[in-house]
CSV table of C-alpha atoms in Angstrom, one decimal:
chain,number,residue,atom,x,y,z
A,1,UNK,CA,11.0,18.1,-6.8
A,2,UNK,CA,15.0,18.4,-5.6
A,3,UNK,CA,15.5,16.5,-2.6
A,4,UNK,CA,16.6,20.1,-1.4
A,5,UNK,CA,13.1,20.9,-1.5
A,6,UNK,CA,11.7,18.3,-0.1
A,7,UNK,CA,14.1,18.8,3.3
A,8,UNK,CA,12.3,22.4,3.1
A,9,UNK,CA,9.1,21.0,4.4
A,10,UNK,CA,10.7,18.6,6.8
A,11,UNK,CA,10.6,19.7,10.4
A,12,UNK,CA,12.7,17.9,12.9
A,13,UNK,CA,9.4,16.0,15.1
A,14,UNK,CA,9.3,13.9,11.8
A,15,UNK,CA,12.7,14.0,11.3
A,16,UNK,CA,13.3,12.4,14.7
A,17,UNK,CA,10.6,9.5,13.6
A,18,UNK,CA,11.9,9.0,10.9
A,19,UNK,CA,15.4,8.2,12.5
A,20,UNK,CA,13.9,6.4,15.3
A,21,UNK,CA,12.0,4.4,13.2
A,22,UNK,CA,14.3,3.4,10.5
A,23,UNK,CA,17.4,3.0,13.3
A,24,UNK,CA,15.4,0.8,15.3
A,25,UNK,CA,13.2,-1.8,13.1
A,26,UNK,CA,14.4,-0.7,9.6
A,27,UNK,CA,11.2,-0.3,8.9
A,28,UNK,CA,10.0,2.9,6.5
A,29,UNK,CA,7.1,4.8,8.2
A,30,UNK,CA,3.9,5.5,6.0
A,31,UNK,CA,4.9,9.2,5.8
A,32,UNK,CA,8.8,10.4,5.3
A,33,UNK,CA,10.0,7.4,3.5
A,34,UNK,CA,10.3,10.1,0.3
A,35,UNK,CA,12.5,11.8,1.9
A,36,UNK,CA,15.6,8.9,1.8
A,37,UNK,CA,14.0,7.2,-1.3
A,38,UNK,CA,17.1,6.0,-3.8
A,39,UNK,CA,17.3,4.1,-6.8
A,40,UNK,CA,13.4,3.7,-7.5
A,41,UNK,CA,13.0,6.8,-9.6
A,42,UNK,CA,13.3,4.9,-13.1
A,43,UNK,CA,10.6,2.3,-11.8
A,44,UNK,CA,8.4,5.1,-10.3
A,45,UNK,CA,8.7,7.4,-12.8
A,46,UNK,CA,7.6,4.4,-15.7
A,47,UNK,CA,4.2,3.3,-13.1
A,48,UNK,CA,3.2,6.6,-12.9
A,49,UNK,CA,3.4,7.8,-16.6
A,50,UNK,CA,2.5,4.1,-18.0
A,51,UNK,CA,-0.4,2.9,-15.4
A,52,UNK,CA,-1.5,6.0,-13.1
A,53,UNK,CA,-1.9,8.9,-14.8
A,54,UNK,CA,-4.5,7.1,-17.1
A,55,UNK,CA,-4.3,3.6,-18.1
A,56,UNK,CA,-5.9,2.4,-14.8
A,57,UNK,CA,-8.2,5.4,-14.6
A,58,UNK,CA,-10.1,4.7,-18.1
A,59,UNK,CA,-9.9,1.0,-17.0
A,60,UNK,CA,-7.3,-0.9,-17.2
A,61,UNK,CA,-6.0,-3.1,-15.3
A,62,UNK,CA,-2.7,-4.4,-14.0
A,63,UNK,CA,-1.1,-7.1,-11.8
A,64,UNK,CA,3.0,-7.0,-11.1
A,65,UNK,CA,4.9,-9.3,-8.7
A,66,UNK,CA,7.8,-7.7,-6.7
A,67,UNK,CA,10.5,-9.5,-6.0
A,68,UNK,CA,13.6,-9.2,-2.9
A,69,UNK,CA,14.6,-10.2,0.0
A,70,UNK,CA,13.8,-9.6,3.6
A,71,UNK,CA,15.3,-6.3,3.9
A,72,UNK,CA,15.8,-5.9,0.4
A,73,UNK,CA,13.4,-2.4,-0.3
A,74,UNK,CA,10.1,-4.5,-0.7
A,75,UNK,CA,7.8,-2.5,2.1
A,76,UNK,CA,9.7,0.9,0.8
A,77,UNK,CA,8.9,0.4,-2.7
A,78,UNK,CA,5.4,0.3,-2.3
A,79,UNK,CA,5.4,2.9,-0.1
A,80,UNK,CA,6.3,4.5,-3.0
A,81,UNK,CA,3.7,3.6,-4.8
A,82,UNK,CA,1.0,4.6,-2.5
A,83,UNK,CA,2.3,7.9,-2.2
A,84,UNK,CA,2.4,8.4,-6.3
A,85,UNK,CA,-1.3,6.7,-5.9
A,86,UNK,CA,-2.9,9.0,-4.1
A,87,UNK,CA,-1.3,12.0,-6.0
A,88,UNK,CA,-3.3,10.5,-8.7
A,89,UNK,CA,-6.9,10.5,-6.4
A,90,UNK,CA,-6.4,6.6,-6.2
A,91,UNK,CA,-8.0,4.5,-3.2
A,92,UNK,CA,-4.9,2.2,-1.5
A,93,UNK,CA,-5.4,-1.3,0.6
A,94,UNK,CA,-1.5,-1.9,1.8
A,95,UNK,CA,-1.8,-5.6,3.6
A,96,UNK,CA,0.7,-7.3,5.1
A,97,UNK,CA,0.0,-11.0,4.3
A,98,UNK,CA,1.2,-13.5,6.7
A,99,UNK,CA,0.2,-17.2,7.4
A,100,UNK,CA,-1.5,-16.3,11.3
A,101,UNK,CA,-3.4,-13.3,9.9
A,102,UNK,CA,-3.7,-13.0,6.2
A,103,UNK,CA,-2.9,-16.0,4.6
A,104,UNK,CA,-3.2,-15.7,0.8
A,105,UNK,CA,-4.7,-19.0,0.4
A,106,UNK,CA,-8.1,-17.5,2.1
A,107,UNK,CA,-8.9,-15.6,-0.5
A,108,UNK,CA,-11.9,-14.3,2.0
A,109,UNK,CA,-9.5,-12.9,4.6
A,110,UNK,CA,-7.5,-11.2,2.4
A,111,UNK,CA,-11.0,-9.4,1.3
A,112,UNK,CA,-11.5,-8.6,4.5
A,113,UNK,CA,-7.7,-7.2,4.9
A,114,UNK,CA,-8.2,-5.0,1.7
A,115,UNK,CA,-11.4,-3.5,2.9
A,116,UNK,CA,-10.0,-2.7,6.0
A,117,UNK,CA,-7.1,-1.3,5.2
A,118,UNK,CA,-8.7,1.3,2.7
A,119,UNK,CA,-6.9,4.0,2.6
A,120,UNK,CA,-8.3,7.6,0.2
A,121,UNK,CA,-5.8,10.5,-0.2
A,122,UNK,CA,-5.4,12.4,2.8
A,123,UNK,CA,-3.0,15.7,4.4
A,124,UNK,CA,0.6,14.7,5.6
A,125,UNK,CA,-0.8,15.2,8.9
A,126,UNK,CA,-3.6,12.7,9.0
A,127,UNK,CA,-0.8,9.9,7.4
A,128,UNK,CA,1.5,10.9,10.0
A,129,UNK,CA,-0.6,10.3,13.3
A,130,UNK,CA,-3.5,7.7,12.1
A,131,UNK,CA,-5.4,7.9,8.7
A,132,UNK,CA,-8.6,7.6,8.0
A,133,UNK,CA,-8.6,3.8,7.3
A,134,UNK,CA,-11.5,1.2,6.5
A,135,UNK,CA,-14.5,1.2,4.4
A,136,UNK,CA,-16.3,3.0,7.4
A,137,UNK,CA,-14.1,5.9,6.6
A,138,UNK,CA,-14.6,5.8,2.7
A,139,UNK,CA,-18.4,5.7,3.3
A,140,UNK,CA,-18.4,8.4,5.5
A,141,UNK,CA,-16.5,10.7,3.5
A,142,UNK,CA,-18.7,9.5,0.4
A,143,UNK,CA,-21.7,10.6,2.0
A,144,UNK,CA,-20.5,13.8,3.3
A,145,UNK,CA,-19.1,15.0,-0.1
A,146,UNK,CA,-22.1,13.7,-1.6
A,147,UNK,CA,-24.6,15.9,0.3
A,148,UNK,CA,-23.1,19.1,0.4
A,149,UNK,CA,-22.9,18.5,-3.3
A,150,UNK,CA,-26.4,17.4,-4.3
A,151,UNK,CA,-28.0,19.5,-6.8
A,152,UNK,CA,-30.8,21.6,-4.8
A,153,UNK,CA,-33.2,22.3,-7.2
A,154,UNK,CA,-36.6,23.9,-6.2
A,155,UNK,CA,-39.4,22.8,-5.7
A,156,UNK,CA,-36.5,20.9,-2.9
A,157,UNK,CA,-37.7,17.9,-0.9
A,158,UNK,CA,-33.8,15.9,0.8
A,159,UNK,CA,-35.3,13.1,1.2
A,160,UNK,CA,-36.6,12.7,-2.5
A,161,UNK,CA,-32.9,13.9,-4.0
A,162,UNK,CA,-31.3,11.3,-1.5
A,163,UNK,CA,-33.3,8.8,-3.4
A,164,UNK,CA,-33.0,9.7,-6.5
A,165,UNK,CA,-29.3,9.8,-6.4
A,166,UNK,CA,-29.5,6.3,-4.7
A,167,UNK,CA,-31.3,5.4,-7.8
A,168,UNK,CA,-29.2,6.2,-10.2
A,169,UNK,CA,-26.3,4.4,-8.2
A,170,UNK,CA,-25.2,1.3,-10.3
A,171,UNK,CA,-25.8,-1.4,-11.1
A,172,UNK,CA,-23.1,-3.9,-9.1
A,173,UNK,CA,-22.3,-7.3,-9.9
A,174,UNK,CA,-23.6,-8.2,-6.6
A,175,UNK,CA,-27.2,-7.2,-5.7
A,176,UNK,CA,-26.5,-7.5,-2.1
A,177,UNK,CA,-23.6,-5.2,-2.3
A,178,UNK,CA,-25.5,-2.4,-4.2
A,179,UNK,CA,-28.4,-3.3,-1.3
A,180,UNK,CA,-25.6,-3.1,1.3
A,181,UNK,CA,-24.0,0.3,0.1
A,182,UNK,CA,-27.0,2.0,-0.3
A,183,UNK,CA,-28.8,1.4,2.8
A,184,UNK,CA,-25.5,2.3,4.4
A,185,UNK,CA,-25.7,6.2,2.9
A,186,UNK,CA,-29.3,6.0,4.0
A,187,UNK,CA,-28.5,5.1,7.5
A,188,UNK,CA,-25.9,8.2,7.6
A,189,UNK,CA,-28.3,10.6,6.2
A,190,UNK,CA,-31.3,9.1,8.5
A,191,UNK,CA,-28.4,9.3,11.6
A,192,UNK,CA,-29.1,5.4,12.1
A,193,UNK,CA,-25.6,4.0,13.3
A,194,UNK,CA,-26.6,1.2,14.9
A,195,UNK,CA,-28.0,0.1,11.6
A,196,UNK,CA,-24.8,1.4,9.7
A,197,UNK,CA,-22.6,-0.8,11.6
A,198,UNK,CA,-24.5,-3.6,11.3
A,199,UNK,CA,-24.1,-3.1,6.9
A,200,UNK,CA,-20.4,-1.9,7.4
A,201,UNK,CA,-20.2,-5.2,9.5
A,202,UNK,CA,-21.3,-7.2,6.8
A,203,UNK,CA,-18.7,-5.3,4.1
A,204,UNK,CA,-16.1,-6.4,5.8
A,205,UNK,CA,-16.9,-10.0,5.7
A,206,UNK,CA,-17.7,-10.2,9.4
A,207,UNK,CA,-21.0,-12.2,8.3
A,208,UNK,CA,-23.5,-10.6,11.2
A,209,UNK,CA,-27.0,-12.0,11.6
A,210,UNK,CA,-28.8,-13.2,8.7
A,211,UNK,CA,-31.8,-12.4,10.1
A,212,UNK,CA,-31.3,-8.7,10.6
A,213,UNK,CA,-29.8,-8.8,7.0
A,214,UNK,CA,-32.5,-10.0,5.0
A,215,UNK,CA,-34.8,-7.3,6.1
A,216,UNK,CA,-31.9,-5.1,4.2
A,217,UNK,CA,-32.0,-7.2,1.3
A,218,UNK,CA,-28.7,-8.5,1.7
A,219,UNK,CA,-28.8,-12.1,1.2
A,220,UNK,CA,-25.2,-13.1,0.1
A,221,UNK,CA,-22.7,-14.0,2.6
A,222,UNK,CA,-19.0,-12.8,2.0
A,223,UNK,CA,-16.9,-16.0,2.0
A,224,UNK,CA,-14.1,-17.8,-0.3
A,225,UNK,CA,-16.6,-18.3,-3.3
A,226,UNK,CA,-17.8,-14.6,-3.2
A,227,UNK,CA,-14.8,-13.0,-2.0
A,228,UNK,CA,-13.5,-12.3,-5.8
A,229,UNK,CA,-17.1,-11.1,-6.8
A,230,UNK,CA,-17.1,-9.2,-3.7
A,231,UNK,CA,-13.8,-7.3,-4.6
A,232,UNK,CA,-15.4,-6.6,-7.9
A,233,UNK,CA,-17.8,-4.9,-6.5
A,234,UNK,CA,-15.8,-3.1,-4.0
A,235,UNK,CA,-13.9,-1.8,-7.2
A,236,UNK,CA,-17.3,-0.8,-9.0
A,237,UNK,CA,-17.8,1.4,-6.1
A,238,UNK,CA,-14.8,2.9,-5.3
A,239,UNK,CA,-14.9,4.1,-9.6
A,240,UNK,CA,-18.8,5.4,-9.3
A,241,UNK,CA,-17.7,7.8,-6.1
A,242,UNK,CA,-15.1,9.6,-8.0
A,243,UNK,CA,-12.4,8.1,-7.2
A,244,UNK,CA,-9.3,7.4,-10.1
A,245,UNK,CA,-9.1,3.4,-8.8
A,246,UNK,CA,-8.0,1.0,-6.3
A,247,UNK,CA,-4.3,0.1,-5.6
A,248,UNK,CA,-3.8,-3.3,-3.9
A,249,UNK,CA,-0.2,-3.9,-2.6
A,250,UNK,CA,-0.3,-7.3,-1.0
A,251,UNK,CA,3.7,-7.5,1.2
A,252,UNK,CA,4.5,-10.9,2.0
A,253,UNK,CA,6.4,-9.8,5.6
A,254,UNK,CA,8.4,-12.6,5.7
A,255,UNK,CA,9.4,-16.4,4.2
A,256,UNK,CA,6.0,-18.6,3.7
A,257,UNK,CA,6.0,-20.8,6.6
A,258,UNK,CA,6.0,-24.7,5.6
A,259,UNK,CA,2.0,-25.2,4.1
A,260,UNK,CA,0.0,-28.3,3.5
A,261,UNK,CA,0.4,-29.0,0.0
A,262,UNK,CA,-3.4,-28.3,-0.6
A,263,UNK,CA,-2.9,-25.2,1.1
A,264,UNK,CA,-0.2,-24.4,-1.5
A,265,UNK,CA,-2.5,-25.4,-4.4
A,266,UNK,CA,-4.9,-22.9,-2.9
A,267,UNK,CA,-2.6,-19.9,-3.0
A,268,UNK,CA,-1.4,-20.8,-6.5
A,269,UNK,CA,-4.5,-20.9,-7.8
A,270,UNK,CA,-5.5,-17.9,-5.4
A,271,UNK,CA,-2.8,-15.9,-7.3
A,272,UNK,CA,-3.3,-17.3,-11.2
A,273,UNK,CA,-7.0,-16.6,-10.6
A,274,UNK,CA,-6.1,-12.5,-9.6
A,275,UNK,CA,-3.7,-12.6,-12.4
A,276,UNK,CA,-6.0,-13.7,-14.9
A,277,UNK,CA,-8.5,-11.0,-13.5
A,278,UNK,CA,-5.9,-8.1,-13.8
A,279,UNK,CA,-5.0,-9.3,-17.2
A,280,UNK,CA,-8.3,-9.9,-19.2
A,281,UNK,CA,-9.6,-6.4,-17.6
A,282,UNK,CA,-12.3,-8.3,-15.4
A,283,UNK,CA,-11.4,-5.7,-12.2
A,284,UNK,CA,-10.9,-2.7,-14.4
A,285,UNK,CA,-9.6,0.5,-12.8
A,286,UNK,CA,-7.7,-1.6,-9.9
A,287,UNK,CA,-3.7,-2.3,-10.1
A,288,UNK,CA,-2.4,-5.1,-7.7
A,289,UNK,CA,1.3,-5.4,-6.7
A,290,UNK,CA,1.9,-8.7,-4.7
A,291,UNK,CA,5.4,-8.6,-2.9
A,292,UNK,CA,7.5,-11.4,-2.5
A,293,UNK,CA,10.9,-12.3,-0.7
A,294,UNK,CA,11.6,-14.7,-3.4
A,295,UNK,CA,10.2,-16.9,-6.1
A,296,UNK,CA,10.4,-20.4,-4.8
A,297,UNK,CA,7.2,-20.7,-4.2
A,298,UNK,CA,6.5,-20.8,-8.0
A,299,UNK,CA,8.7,-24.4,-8.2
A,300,UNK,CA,7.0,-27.3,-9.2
A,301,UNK,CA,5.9,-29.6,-11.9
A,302,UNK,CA,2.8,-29.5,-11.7
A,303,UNK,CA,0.2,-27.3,-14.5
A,304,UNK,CA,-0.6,-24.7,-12.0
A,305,UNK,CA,3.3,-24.0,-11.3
A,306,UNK,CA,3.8,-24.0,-15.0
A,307,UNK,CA,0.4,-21.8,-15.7
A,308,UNK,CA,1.6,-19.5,-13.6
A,309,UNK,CA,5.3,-19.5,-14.6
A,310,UNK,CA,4.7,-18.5,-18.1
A,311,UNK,CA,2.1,-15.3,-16.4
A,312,UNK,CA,5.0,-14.0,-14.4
A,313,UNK,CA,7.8,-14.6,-16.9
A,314,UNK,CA,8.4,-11.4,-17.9
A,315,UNK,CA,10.7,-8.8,-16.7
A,316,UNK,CA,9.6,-5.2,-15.9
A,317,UNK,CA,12.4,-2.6,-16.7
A,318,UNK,CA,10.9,0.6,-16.5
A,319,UNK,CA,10.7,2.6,-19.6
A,320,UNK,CA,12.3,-0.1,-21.6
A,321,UNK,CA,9.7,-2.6,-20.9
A,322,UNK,CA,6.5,-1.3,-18.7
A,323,UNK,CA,4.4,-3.9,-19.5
A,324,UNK,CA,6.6,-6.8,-18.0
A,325,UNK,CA,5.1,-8.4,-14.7
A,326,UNK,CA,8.2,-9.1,-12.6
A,327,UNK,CA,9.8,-5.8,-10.7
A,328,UNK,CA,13.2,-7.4,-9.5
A,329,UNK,CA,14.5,-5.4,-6.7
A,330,UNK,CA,17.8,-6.6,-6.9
A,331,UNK,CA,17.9,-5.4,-10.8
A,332,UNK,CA,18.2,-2.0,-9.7
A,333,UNK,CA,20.9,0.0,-12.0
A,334,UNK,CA,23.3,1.4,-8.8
A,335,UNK,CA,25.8,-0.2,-7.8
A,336,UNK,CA,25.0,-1.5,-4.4
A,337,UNK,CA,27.5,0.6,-2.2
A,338,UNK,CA,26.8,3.7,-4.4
A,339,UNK,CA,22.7,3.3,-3.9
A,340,UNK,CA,23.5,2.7,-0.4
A,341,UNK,CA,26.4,5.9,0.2
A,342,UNK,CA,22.7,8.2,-1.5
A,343,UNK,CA,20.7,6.6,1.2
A,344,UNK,CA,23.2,7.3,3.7
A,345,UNK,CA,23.7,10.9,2.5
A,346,UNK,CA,20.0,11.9,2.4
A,347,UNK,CA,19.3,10.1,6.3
A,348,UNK,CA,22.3,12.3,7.1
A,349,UNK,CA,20.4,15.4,6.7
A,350,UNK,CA,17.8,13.9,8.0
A,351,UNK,CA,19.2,13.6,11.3
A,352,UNK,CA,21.2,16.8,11.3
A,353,UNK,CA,17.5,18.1,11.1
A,354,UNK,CA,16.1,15.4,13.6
A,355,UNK,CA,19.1,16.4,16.1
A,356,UNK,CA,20.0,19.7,15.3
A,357,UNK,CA,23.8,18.8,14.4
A,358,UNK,CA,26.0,19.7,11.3
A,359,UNK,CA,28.3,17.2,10.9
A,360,UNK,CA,31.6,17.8,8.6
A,361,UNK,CA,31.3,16.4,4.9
A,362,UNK,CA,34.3,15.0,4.9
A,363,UNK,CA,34.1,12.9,8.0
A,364,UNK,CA,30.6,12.2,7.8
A,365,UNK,CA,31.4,10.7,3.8
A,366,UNK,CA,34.2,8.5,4.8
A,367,UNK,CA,32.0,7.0,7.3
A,368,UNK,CA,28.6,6.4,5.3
A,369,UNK,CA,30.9,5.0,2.5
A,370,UNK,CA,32.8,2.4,5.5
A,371,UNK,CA,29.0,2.0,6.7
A,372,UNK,CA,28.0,0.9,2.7
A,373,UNK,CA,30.6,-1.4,2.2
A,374,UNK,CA,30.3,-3.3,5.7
A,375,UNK,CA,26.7,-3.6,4.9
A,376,UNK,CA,27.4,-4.3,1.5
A,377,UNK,CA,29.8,-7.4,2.1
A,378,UNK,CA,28.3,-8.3,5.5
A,379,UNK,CA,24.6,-9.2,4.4
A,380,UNK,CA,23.6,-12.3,5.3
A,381,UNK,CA,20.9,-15.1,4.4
A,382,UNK,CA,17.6,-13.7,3.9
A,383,UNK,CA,18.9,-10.1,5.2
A,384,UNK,CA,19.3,-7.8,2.1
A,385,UNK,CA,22.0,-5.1,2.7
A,386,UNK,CA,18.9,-2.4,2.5
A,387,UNK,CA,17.8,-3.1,6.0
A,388,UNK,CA,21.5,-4.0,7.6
A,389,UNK,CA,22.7,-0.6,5.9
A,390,UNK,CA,19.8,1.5,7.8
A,391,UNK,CA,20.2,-0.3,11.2
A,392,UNK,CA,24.1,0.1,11.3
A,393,UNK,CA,24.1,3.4,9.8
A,394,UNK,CA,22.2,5.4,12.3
A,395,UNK,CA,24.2,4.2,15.7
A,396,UNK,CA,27.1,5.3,13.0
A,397,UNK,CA,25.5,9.1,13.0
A,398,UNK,CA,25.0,9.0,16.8
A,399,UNK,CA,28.5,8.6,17.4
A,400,UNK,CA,29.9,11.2,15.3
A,401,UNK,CA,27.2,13.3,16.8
A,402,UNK,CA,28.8,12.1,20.2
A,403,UNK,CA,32.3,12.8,18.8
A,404,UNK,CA,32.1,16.7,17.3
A,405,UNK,CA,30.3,17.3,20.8
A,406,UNK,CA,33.6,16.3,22.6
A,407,UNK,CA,35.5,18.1,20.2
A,408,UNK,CA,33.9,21.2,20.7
A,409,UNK,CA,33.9,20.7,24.8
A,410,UNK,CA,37.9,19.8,24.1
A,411,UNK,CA,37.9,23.4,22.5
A,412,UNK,CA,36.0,25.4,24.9
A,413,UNK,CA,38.6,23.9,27.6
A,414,UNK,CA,41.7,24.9,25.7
């Protein structure tokens, strides 16, 4: 699709988020980050054709690490990735990790971030105000599309087809979890939802009464030494509903915070552990892209730096080599001021749209290319030109804006 197009279907309320939003934190939203996407077409282009379209789908399974700095693309490229995921029917979990709410050394609260933060394909409009998010969502929909699509067969009795599809629902790793899931579609089509909160409670690792679960069977409790298992399972189901796979894209916000150096262990070994699961096809139909600002937490001498040094090694290079694990943002082919003068041009038209201004080409080149190069030799530290770029070239647009309306004021008057 011509980025011609895609302005076609771009009306000027998301327009003016999009500015807003991008002028303001430098943040990407969820929906209308495609439409100032540069540079990430070779990479997209090589996940899509080499994991999405089938290898994930009949299966496989995939872990890459993403690599640049604050500012540097990270959130924006798997943005990108979500939207190409759920063109392809894929279930997403995007989760911010961060050492007050997600650390990754707590392997059960980043279960409990992916579950909530499930995300199945929905309409522009949904991802624009608030998607349907969460495993209460997923189940919900599950059981809708599952009813109106049960085969009614006479002599018809809904309670016995209910079960028998129940029945045939299966098997999961964890016995609890099949328990869990299960009672859950029963308490939707038996309108219990007290009782289906109390199960979705549990799926999200909130641990409710063990009293209340053991009459449901569900005996296990969802903590750091059944959290992998638990994800398994999560994964089972989200194949057996139809669905083409999960998509896990774990964004380290910012710099790690100083950690205890068995904290640090933790998260190593956290991180070999899901690379060894990706890699020997033990969460089959899932691909996981962990985003990092950069790869210092890998140094050390001891065997679980080195283990994991030699999993992460290699370089992913699109087409030339898809099967590499690292995807180095700052490895992109443009040249920096030439990615960031695309950028520039296609927020342009965005906030011609957003504003209802035509600015001229000539001026309005000359400035995004001033913009580029500032940004370009004015990034500092841990702030990648990406995000300085986007914050300095919007006031930029505002004031040209501001300066053909005094021009044409100037001209009514003479």
């Amino acid at each position: 699709m011509s980025g011609e197009i895609e302005f076609e279907n771009l009306d000027r309320t998301l327009a003016k988020r999009i500015i807003n939003e991008v002028g303001g934190t430098g943040q990407p939203p969820l929906y209308g980050y495609q439409f100032f996407t540069a540079g990430l077409d070779r990479y997209m282009e090589t996940i899509e054709a080499e994991y999405l379209k089938d290898y994930i789908k009949y299966g496989g399974s995939s872990f890459k690490m993403v690599v640049g700095a604050y500012g540097g693309g990270k959130t924006h490229f798997l943005y990108n990735v979500l939207g190409r995921a759920w063109e392809h029917n894929y279930i997403t979990s995007y989760i911010e990790l961060s050492a007050n709410s997600v650390p990754f050394h707590k392997l059960e609260e980043v279960y409990r971030a992916i579950v909530s933060n499930l995300i199945f394909p929905q309409e522009a409009a949904a991802l624009l105000n608030e998607p349907e998010k969460g495993i209460e969502a997923v189940l919900r929909k599950w059981y809708i599309e599952t009813i109106e699509n049960l085969p009614l067969v006479p002599p018809y009795r809904p309670g016995e087809e209910v079960e028998n599809y129940l029945r045939g629902l299966g098997p999961f790793e964890s016995t609890s979890f099949q328990n869990a899931i299960k009672k859950a579609f029963m308490a939707l089509y038996e309108g219990d939802e007290e009782l289906f909160d109390l199960i979705v409670q549990w799926l999200k690792g909130e641990n409710p009464s063990a009293n209340l679960l053991n009459e449901l069977h569900i005996y296990e409790k969802i903590d750091r030494s059944s959290a992998f298992k638990m994800l398994r399972c999560l994964v089972q189901f989200v194949l057996k509903t139809g669905y083409s796979g999960l998509i896990v894209l774990l964004d380290e916000a910012e710099q790690t915070p100083s950690m205890s150096t068995r904290e640090r262990s933790t998260l190593l070994q956290n991180l070999r552990e899901l690379v060894d699961a990706c890699s020997r096809g033990a969460l089959k139909g899932t691909m996981v892209f962990y985003a990092v600002p950069d790869e210092s937490f890998l140094e050390g001498r001891t065997n679980v730096y080195e283990a994991l040094n030699q999993r992460l090694s290699t370089t992913f290079e699109g087409e030339i080599n898809p099967t590499g694990v690292k995807i180095d943002l700052e490895n992109l082919s443009k040249d920096p001021v030439d990615l960031l003068t695309e950028i520039g041009a296609k927020l342009a038209r965005i906030y011609e749209i957003a504003h209802e201004v035509k600015f001229d080409e000539a001026e309005l080149e000359a400035t995004i290319r001033e913009v580029a190069e500032k940004a370009d030799q004015e990034s500092y530290g841990e702030i990648a030109y990406n995000r300085l770029f986007v914050q300095l070239i919007v006031p930029s647009f505002h004031a040209l804006k501001a300066n053909s309306m005094e021009n044409v004021k100037g001209a009514e008057k003479t």
